[in-house]
Short mmCIF file of C-alpha atoms in Angstrom, two decimals:
data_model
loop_
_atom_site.label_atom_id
_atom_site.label_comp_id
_atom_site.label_asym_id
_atom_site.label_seq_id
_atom_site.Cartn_x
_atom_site.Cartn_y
_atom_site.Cartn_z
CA UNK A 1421 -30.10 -4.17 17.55
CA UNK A 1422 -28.82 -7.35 15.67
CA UNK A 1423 -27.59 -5.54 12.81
CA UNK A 1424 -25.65 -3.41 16.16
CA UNK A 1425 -24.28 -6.06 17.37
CA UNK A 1426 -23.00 -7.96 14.04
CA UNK A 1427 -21.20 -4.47 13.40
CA UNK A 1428 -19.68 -4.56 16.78
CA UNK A 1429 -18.60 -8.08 16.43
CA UNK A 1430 -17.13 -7.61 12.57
CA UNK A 1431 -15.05 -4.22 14.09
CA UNK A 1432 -13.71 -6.85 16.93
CA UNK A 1433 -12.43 -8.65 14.19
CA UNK A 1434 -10.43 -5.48 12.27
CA UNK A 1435 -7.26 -4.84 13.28
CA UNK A 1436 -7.38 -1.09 14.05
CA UNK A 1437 -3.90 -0.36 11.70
CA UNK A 1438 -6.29 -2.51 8.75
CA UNK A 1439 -9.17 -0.57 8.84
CA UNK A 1440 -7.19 2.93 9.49
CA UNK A 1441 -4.96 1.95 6.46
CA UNK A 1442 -7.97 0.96 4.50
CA UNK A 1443 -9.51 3.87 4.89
CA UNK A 1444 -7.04 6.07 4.10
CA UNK A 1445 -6.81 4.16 0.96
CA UNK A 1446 -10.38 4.70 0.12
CA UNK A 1447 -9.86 8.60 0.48
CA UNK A 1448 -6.43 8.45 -1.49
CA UNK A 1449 -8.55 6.82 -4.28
CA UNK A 1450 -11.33 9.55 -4.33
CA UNK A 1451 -8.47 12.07 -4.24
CA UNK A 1452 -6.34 11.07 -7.35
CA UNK A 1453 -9.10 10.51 -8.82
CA UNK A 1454 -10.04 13.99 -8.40
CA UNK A 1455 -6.49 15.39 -8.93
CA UNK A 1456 -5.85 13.15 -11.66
CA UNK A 1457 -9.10 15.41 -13.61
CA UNK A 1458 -7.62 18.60 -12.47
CA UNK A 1459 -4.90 17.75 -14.23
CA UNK A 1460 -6.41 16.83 -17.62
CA UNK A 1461 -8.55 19.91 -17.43
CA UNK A 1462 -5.03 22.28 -16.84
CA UNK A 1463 -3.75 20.63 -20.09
CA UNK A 1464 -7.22 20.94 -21.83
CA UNK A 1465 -7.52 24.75 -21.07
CA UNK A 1466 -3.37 25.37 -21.90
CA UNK A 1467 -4.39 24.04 -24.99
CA UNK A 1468 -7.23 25.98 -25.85
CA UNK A 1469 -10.13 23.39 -25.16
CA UNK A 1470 -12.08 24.77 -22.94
CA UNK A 1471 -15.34 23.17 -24.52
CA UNK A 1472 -14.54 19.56 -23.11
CA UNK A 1473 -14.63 18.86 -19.84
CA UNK A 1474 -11.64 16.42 -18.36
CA UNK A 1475 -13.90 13.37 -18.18
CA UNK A 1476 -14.92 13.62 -21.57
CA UNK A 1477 -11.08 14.39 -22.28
CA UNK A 1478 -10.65 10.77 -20.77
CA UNK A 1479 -13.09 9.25 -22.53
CA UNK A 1480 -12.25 10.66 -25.93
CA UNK A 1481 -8.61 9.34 -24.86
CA UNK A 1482 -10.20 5.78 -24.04
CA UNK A 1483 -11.53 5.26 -27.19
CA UNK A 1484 -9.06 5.41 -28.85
CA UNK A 1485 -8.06 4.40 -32.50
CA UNK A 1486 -11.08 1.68 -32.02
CA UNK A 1487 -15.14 1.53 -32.64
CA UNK A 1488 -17.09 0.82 -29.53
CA UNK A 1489 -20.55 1.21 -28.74
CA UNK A 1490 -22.16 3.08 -25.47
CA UNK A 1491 -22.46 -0.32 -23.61
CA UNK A 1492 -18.84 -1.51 -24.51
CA UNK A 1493 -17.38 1.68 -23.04
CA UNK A 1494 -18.82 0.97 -19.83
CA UNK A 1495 -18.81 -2.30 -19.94
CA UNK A 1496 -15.38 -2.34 -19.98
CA UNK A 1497 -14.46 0.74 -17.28
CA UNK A 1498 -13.34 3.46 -19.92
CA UNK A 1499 -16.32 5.23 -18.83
CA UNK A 1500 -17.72 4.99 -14.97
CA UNK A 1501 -20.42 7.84 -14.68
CA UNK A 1502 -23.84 7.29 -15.33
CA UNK A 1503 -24.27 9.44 -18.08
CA UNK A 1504 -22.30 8.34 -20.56
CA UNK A 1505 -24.89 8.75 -23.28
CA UNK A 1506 -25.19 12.84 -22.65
CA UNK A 1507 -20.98 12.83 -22.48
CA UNK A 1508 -20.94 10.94 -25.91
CA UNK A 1509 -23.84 13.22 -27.54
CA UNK A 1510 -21.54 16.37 -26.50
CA UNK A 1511 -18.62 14.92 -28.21
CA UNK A 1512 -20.28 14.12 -31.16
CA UNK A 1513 -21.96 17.76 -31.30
CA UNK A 1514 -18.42 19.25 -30.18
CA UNK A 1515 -17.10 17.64 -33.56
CA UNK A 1516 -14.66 14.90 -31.43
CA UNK A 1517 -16.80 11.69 -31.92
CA UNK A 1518 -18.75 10.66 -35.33
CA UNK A 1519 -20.75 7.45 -35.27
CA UNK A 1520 -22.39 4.98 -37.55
CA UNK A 1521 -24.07 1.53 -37.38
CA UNK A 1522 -22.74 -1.49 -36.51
CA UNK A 1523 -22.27 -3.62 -39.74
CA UNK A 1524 -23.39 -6.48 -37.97
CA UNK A 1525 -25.98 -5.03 -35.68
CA UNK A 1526 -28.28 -2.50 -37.58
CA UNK A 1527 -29.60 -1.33 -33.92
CA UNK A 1528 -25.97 -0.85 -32.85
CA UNK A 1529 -24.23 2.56 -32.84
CA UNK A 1530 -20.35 2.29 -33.23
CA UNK A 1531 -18.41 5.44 -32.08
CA UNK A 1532 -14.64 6.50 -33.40
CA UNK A 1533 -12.71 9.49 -33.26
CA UNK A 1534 -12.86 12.26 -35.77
CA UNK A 1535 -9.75 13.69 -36.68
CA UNK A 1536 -10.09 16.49 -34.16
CA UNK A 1537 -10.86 13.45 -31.55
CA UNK A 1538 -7.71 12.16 -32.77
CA UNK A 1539 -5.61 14.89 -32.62
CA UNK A 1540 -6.57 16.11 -28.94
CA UNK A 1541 -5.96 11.98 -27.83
CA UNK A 1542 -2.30 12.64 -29.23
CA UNK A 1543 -2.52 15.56 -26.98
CA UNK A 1544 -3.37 13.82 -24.09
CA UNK A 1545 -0.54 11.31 -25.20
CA UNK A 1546 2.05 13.63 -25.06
CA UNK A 1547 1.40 14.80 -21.21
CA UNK A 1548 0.95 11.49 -19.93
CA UNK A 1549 4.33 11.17 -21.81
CA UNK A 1550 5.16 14.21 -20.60
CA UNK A 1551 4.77 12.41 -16.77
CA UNK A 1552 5.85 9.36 -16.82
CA UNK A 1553 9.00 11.29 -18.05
CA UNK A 1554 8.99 13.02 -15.04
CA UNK A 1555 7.77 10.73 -12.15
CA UNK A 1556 10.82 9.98 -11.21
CA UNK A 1557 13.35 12.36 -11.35
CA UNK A 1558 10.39 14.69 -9.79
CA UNK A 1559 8.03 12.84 -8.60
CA UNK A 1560 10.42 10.29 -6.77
CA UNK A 1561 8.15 7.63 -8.03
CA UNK A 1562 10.12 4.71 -9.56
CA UNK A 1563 8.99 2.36 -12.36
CA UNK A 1564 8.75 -1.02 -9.42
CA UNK A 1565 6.75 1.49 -7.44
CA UNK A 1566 4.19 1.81 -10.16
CA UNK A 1567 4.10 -1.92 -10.72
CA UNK A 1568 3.52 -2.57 -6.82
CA UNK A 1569 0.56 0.14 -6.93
CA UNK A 1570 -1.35 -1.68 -9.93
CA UNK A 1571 -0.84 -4.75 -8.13
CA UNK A 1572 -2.60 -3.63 -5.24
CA UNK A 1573 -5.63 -1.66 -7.14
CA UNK A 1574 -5.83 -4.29 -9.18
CA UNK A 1575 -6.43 -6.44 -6.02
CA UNK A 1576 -8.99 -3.33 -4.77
CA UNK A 1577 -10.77 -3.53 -7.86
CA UNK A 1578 -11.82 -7.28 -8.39
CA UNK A 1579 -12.26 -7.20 -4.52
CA UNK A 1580 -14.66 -4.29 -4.54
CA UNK A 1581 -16.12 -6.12 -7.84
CA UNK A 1582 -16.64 -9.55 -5.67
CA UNK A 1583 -18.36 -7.34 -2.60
CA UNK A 1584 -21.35 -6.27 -5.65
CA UNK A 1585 -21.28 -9.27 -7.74
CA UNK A 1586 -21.83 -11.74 -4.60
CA UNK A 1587 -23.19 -9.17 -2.68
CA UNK A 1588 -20.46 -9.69 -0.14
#
């Protein structure tokens, strides 16, 4: 009944236009998200790759022309799932990610792009190229737009950070 009535009293506090805003953001999140890998897997299949999925497309396109480990790639958000060790071990079997050990950390394994890795990041280059190209002569989404969004998820982010790390 307590936790009832703290619930009651926090919604008293919510302007109704906040909290319907907010969570229409929340969905709108989940949905790009979502549309954002239907997108990368349309490319990946136009191109012929229809061994990757698009989150490992993303993650092959996070790593980029660097060496990170497992831990580093999640550590810092190129990879948010929580199997990012049976994503990586595809890649490498797929022939898109080779690793070795860390020179300074024998019990470290560094990951890079192969060539092939390489060559299908390029790929993914070229259509997000390809888009922000296109955003606004199509997609009526201007460049101050963009920088107004990342403000704000920005904002989402270290706030939805905060609400775990101080258990908010």
């Amino acid at each position: 009944m307590a936790g009832q009535t703290q619930q009651n009293s926090i919604g008293d506090l919510v302007e109704e236009s906040s909290l319907s805003e907010y969570r229409r953001a929340l969905s709108l999140v989940e949905r790009l998200h979502r549309q954002l890998l239907d997108v990368v897997k349309d490319d990946l299949d136009r191109a012929g790759h229809d061994d990757l999925t698009p989150v490992q497309a993303l993650l092959i396109f996070n790593i980029g022309d660097a060496e990170w480990s497992a831990g580093e790639l999640k550590s810092r958000g190129f990879y948010l799932g929580s199997n990012v060790s049976y994503n990586l071990k595809k890649l490498h079997e797929l022939g898109y990610v080779e690793s070795g050990k860390s020179l300074h950390d024998k019990r470290q394994i560094r990951l890079r792009l192969t060539q092939e890795g390489s060559d299908l990041r390029k790929q993914l280059d070229v259509m997000f190229q390809r888009h922000a190209a296109t955003l606004s002569p199509v997609g009526g989404v201007e460049s101050p737009d963009l920088v107004a969004s990342n403000k704000t998820l920005t904002r989402l982010e270290r706030f939805w950070a905060d609400q775990i790390r101080f258990r908010l």
